């Protein structure tokens, strides 16, 4: 069975208690359960991981790219948190590994502070889901699956 990697970056371990007015009441565990159910409905397994460390996320993106190349994975969903707005290294990990990526943000970053308006990941992403709350993870997995199927039919 193919898998999909779901990566959450810094401070997303605090979901549920972190600024609930912006990020909602769902915990990371709730989000990972949603991802697991969504993936299962599509015949996929969800490999859910969270780290507060940029280099760990780089390693995982490279791993996801290798799994995709070997046809073991359809790609990855990433909420890179604040690293979205700072990290050339995460951008390069996606482009360098050839990873099919959907970038997710729980909040509408474009309606927030100007420093959240720029993403280093967006130019490397196949798709972007922003501002749908934690439901965005479901939409991201479904969208990634469609892109992977379209790529398979073209090949
Ligand atoms: C976030 C938005 C980022 O700007 C912020 O740093 C986060 C969460 C979101 O999901 O809305 O940590 O990625």
PDB file of C-alpha atoms in Angstrom, residues 1 13 15 18-20 30-32 44 49 51 54 57 59 71 75-76 84 88 98 110 112 116-117 120 126 131 139:
ATOM      1  CA  UNK A   1       0.000   0.000   0.000  1.00  0.00           C
ATOM      2  CA  UNK A  13       2.830  20.207  18.645  1.00  0.00           C
ATOM      3  CA  UNK A  15      -2.171  22.765  18.561  1.00  0.00           C
ATOM      4  CA  UNK A  18      -1.786  27.528  20.991  1.00  0.00           C
ATOM      5  CA  UNK A  19      -3.771  30.681  20.086  1.00  0.00           C
ATOM      6  CA  UNK A  20      -7.046  28.731  19.634  1.00  0.00           C
ATOM      7  CA  UNK A  30      -6.751  15.057  16.262  1.00  0.00           C
ATOM      8  CA  UNK A  31      -5.132  16.332  13.061  1.00  0.00           C
ATOM      9  CA  UNK A  32      -3.070  13.158  12.670  1.00  0.00           C
ATOM     10  CA  UNK A  44      -3.135   4.989   1.526  1.00  0.00           C
ATOM     11  CA  UNK A  49       5.575  13.281  11.927  1.00  0.00           C
ATOM     12  CA  UNK A  51       9.485  18.333  14.584  1.00  0.00           C
ATOM     13  CA  UNK A  54      14.601  22.577  10.591  1.00  0.00           C
ATOM     14  CA  UNK A  57      12.366  18.402   8.470  1.00  0.00           C
ATOM     15  CA  UNK A  59      15.901  14.915   6.359  1.00  0.00           C
ATOM     16  CA  UNK A  71       6.815   4.426  -6.013  1.00  0.00           C
ATOM     17  CA  UNK A  75       4.341  12.618  -1.902  1.00  0.00           C
ATOM     18  CA  UNK A  76       4.027  14.774   1.190  1.00  0.00           C
ATOM     19  CA  UNK A  84       7.675  28.603   5.707  1.00  0.00           C
ATOM     20  CA  UNK A  88      15.638  28.243   1.870  1.00  0.00           C
ATOM     21  CA  UNK A  98      11.828  15.927  -6.652  1.00  0.00           C
ATOM     22  CA  UNK A 110      -2.302  36.379   3.702  1.00  0.00           C
ATOM     23  CA  UNK A 112      -2.199  38.173   8.852  1.00  0.00           C
ATOM     24  CA  UNK A 116       3.643  35.703   6.893  1.00  0.00           C
ATOM     25  CA  UNK A 117       2.755  36.686   3.304  1.00  0.00           C
ATOM     26  CA  UNK A 120       9.834  29.986   0.413  1.00  0.00           C
ATOM     27  CA  UNK A 126       2.592  21.336  -6.416  1.00  0.00           C
ATOM     28  CA  UNK A 131      -7.081  29.188   5.610  1.00  0.00           C
ATOM     29  CA  UNK A 139      -8.119  18.777   1.431  1.00  0.00           C
TER      30      UNK A 139
END
